[in-house]
């Protein structure tokens, strides 16, 4: 199996300058690729926030994301059996606004799916960092930040990261991340 594509000038970063209300700036990262089942999360994505998310089984990212700054990222994802590569904006960490105890990887796929796909296998590639995870003063300010994240992430994925949609990771059959 060939390795993943490369990202332009990848950097590990935590944008400590970002403040609530700021527009996120997308920074290329090392590529992180994971494969695992979609599991039920806290059921807040679509019900409370209006942004349905696919939660990756923790077994798929445990160890893969050690040392990676927690925050909001963008990338690409597929959900079997469909092989279409979708843009994704995701949260990595414990979501301090909700004081979660466990870390999650929750991906909003920029696509309208006709139904839930719990139990399906998702391949997820992270390629860009948007901002840190922070607690917000209100649900409304969190939703506003998510809107900005989706706009900035989608734009970066359609432009500087678009070549990654054709990465061999999405056409290979592997288990968990090899990258």
mmCIF file of C-alpha atoms in Angstrom:
data_model
loop_
_atom_site.group_PDB
_atom_site.id
_atom_site.type_symbol
_atom_site.label_atom_id
_atom_site.label_comp_id
_atom_site.label_asym_id
_atom_site.label_seq_id
_atom_site.Cartn_x
_atom_site.Cartn_y
_atom_site.Cartn_z
ATOM 1 C CA UNK A 1 0.000 0.000 0.000
ATOM 2 C CA UNK A 2 1.377 3.406 -0.858
ATOM 3 C CA UNK A 3 1.649 6.060 1.829
ATOM 4 C CA UNK A 4 -0.553 9.091 2.207
ATOM 5 C CA UNK A 5 -0.219 12.280 0.265
ATOM 6 C CA UNK A 6 1.668 15.107 1.879
ATOM 7 C CA UNK A 7 0.319 18.334 3.214
ATOM 8 C CA UNK A 8 1.854 21.710 2.310
ATOM 9 C CA UNK A 9 4.144 22.869 5.133
ATOM 10 C CA UNK A 10 2.546 20.780 7.897
ATOM 11 C CA UNK A 11 2.925 22.192 11.393
ATOM 12 C CA UNK A 12 1.849 21.111 14.824
ATOM 13 C CA UNK A 13 0.163 24.106 16.357
ATOM 14 C CA UNK A 14 -2.200 25.332 18.960
ATOM 15 C CA UNK A 15 -3.549 28.729 18.029
ATOM 16 C CA UNK A 16 -3.292 30.348 21.436
ATOM 17 C CA UNK A 17 -4.185 33.705 19.880
ATOM 18 C CA UNK A 18 -7.707 32.573 18.901
ATOM 19 C CA UNK A 19 -10.531 34.104 20.919
ATOM 20 C CA UNK A 20 -14.264 33.460 20.902
ATOM 21 C CA UNK A 21 -15.766 35.474 18.053
ATOM 22 C CA UNK A 22 -12.637 35.231 15.872
ATOM 23 C CA UNK A 23 -12.799 33.551 12.482
ATOM 24 C CA UNK A 24 -10.625 30.416 12.448
ATOM 25 C CA UNK A 25 -7.427 30.310 10.404
ATOM 26 C CA UNK A 26 -6.713 26.916 8.846
ATOM 27 C CA UNK A 27 -3.171 25.649 9.431
ATOM 28 C CA UNK A 28 -1.939 22.521 7.603
ATOM 29 C CA UNK A 29 -1.020 19.654 9.931
ATOM 30 C CA UNK A 30 0.653 16.303 9.570
ATOM 31 C CA UNK A 31 -1.911 13.901 8.100
ATOM 32 C CA UNK A 32 -3.696 11.708 10.623
ATOM 33 C CA UNK A 33 -5.658 8.786 9.173
ATOM 34 C CA UNK A 34 -8.019 6.571 11.126
ATOM 35 C CA UNK A 35 -10.571 3.896 10.348
ATOM 36 C CA UNK A 36 -13.258 2.674 12.699
ATOM 37 C CA UNK A 37 -16.934 2.204 13.406
ATOM 38 C CA UNK A 38 -19.340 5.101 13.850
ATOM 39 C CA UNK A 39 -20.733 4.948 17.380
ATOM 40 C CA UNK A 40 -23.486 6.825 19.213
ATOM 41 C CA UNK A 41 -22.261 9.925 20.947
ATOM 42 C CA UNK A 42 -23.976 12.284 23.354
ATOM 43 C CA UNK A 43 -26.744 13.003 20.785
ATOM 44 C CA UNK A 44 -26.089 16.761 20.915
ATOM 45 C CA UNK A 45 -24.806 17.348 17.361
ATOM 46 C CA UNK A 46 -28.073 17.440 15.484
ATOM 47 C CA UNK A 47 -30.487 17.809 18.388
ATOM 48 C CA UNK A 48 -28.923 20.729 20.310
ATOM 49 C CA UNK A 49 -26.474 22.235 17.858
ATOM 50 C CA UNK A 50 -28.009 21.646 14.438
ATOM 51 C CA UNK A 51 -24.806 19.982 13.185
ATOM 52 C CA UNK A 52 -25.130 16.173 13.043
ATOM 53 C CA UNK A 53 -21.827 14.458 13.746
ATOM 54 C CA UNK A 54 -20.386 10.996 13.235
ATOM 55 C CA UNK A 55 -18.544 9.840 16.351
ATOM 56 C CA UNK A 56 -15.574 7.606 15.687
ATOM 57 C CA UNK A 57 -15.113 4.582 17.950
ATOM 58 C CA UNK A 58 -12.338 5.505 20.432
ATOM 59 C CA UNK A 59 -10.467 2.312 19.487
ATOM 60 C CA UNK A 60 -9.809 3.920 16.079
ATOM 61 C CA UNK A 61 -7.978 6.952 17.464
ATOM 62 C CA UNK A 62 -6.510 5.775 20.765
ATOM 63 C CA UNK A 63 -2.748 6.035 20.343
ATOM 64 C CA UNK A 64 -3.017 7.579 16.861
ATOM 65 C CA UNK A 65 -3.702 11.074 18.185
ATOM 66 C CA UNK A 66 -1.468 11.040 21.261
ATOM 67 C CA UNK A 67 0.318 14.368 21.493
ATOM 68 C CA UNK A 68 -1.916 16.016 18.887
ATOM 69 C CA UNK A 69 -3.296 19.333 20.187
ATOM 70 C CA UNK A 70 -6.980 19.083 21.020
ATOM 71 C CA UNK A 71 -9.160 21.362 18.967
ATOM 72 C CA UNK A 72 -11.227 21.782 15.829
ATOM 73 C CA UNK A 73 -9.843 20.385 12.579
ATOM 74 C CA UNK A 74 -10.848 19.787 8.983
ATOM 75 C CA UNK A 75 -10.303 16.766 6.790
ATOM 76 C CA UNK A 76 -12.000 14.205 4.614
ATOM 77 C CA UNK A 77 -14.057 11.098 5.356
ATOM 78 C CA UNK A 78 -15.795 8.156 3.744
ATOM 79 C CA UNK A 79 -18.605 6.080 5.228
ATOM 80 C CA UNK A 80 -19.039 2.534 3.944
ATOM 81 C CA UNK A 81 -20.495 1.138 1.858
ATOM 82 C CA UNK A 82 -20.316 4.384 -0.141
ATOM 83 C CA UNK A 83 -16.796 5.282 -1.275
ATOM 84 C CA UNK A 84 -17.567 8.996 -1.808
ATOM 85 C CA UNK A 85 -15.011 11.195 -0.060
ATOM 86 C CA UNK A 86 -16.767 13.952 1.887
ATOM 87 C CA UNK A 87 -15.397 17.125 3.434
ATOM 88 C CA UNK A 88 -15.389 16.998 7.229
ATOM 89 C CA UNK A 89 -15.017 19.490 10.077
ATOM 90 C CA UNK A 90 -14.352 17.780 13.359
ATOM 91 C CA UNK A 91 -13.812 18.197 17.033
ATOM 92 C CA UNK A 92 -10.983 16.319 18.728
ATOM 93 C CA UNK A 93 -10.949 16.352 22.515
ATOM 94 C CA UNK A 94 -13.280 16.502 25.488
ATOM 95 C CA UNK A 95 -15.509 19.406 24.375
ATOM 96 C CA UNK A 96 -14.952 21.719 27.356
ATOM 97 C CA UNK A 97 -18.236 23.564 26.745
ATOM 98 C CA UNK A 98 -20.012 20.371 27.866
ATOM 99 C CA UNK A 99 -17.360 19.227 30.387
ATOM 100 C CA UNK A 100 -17.052 15.783 28.809
ATOM 101 C CA UNK A 101 -14.865 13.365 30.742
ATOM 102 C CA UNK A 102 -13.889 11.258 27.724
ATOM 103 C CA UNK A 103 -12.226 12.441 24.555
ATOM 104 C CA UNK A 104 -14.106 12.050 21.311
ATOM 105 C CA UNK A 105 -13.564 12.504 17.610
ATOM 106 C CA UNK A 106 -16.826 13.942 16.267
ATOM 107 C CA UNK A 107 -16.915 14.682 12.547
ATOM 108 C CA UNK A 108 -19.520 16.807 10.793
ATOM 109 C CA UNK A 109 -19.556 15.511 7.219
ATOM 110 C CA UNK A 110 -20.480 18.224 4.723
ATOM 111 C CA UNK A 111 -23.198 16.139 3.100
ATOM 112 C CA UNK A 112 -26.873 15.398 3.724
ATOM 113 C CA UNK A 113 -27.249 11.713 4.571
ATOM 114 C CA UNK A 114 -30.740 10.192 4.301
ATOM 115 C CA UNK A 115 -30.391 8.310 7.593
ATOM 116 C CA UNK A 116 -28.079 7.617 10.524
ATOM 117 C CA UNK A 117 -25.179 5.267 9.857
ATOM 118 C CA UNK A 118 -24.247 3.932 13.294
ATOM 119 C CA UNK A 119 -22.096 0.826 12.983
ATOM 120 C CA UNK A 120 -20.801 1.762 9.522
ATOM 121 C CA UNK A 121 -17.047 1.978 8.974
ATOM 122 C CA UNK A 122 -15.710 5.499 8.577
ATOM 123 C CA UNK A 123 -12.287 6.427 7.242
ATOM 124 C CA UNK A 124 -11.182 9.833 8.469
ATOM 125 C CA UNK A 125 -8.182 11.911 7.442
ATOM 126 C CA UNK A 126 -7.298 15.049 9.413
ATOM 127 C CA UNK A 127 -5.289 17.628 7.460
ATOM 128 C CA UNK A 128 -5.911 21.117 8.896
ATOM 129 C CA UNK A 129 -6.147 22.758 12.327
ATOM 130 C CA UNK A 130 -8.740 25.526 12.832
ATOM 131 C CA UNK A 131 -8.814 26.484 16.500
ATOM 132 C CA UNK A 132 -8.550 25.212 20.077
ATOM 133 C CA UNK A 133 -11.458 23.743 21.998
ATOM 134 C CA UNK A 134 -12.757 26.237 24.541
ATOM 135 C CA UNK A 135 -15.805 26.570 26.780
ATOM 136 C CA UNK A 136 -18.318 29.085 25.416
ATOM 137 C CA UNK A 137 -20.518 31.456 27.404
ATOM 138 C CA UNK A 138 -23.662 30.226 25.633
ATOM 139 C CA UNK A 139 -24.913 27.569 23.259
ATOM 140 C CA UNK A 140 -25.537 30.341 20.721
ATOM 141 C CA UNK A 141 -21.883 31.431 20.725
ATOM 142 C CA UNK A 142 -20.814 27.783 20.293
ATOM 143 C CA UNK A 143 -23.161 27.373 17.301
ATOM 144 C CA UNK A 144 -21.803 30.630 15.789
ATOM 145 C CA UNK A 145 -18.237 29.296 16.166
ATOM 146 C CA UNK A 146 -19.236 25.995 14.519
ATOM 147 C CA UNK A 147 -20.722 27.921 11.563
ATOM 148 C CA UNK A 148 -17.421 29.786 11.159
ATOM 149 C CA UNK A 149 -15.486 26.512 11.488
ATOM 150 C CA UNK A 150 -17.544 24.881 8.726
ATOM 151 C CA UNK A 151 -17.101 27.868 6.390
ATOM 152 C CA UNK A 152 -13.325 28.089 6.956
ATOM 153 C CA UNK A 153 -12.792 24.321 6.894
ATOM 154 C CA UNK A 154 -14.872 23.777 3.761
ATOM 155 C CA UNK A 155 -13.050 26.562 1.948
ATOM 156 C CA UNK A 156 -9.636 25.115 2.819
ATOM 157 C CA UNK A 157 -10.735 21.615 1.822
ATOM 158 C CA UNK A 158 -12.020 22.866 -1.539
ATOM 159 C CA UNK A 159 -8.809 24.775 -2.228
ATOM 160 C CA UNK A 160 -5.434 23.985 -0.671
ATOM 161 C CA UNK A 161 -6.370 20.494 0.529
ATOM 162 C CA UNK A 162 -8.521 19.316 -2.412
ATOM 163 C CA UNK A 163 -5.818 16.932 -3.704
ATOM 164 C CA UNK A 164 -6.200 14.842 -0.539
ATOM 165 C CA UNK A 165 -9.645 13.607 -1.637
ATOM 166 C CA UNK A 166 -7.804 11.260 -3.991
ATOM 167 C CA UNK A 167 -5.405 9.981 -1.323
ATOM 168 C CA UNK A 168 -4.724 6.198 -1.480
ATOM 169 C CA UNK A 169 -5.937 5.925 2.120
ATOM 170 C CA UNK A 170 -9.537 6.193 0.908
ATOM 171 C CA UNK A 171 -9.231 3.432 -1.703
ATOM 172 C CA UNK A 172 -7.191 0.983 0.355
ATOM 173 C CA UNK A 173 -8.465 -1.639 2.732
ATOM 174 C CA UNK A 174 -6.593 -1.156 5.948
ATOM 175 C CA UNK A 175 -7.461 -1.412 9.578
ATOM 176 C CA UNK A 176 -6.822 1.640 11.694
ATOM 177 C CA UNK A 177 -4.172 4.180 10.866
ATOM 178 C CA UNK A 178 -0.900 3.135 9.329
ATOM 179 C CA UNK A 179 0.323 6.707 8.853
#
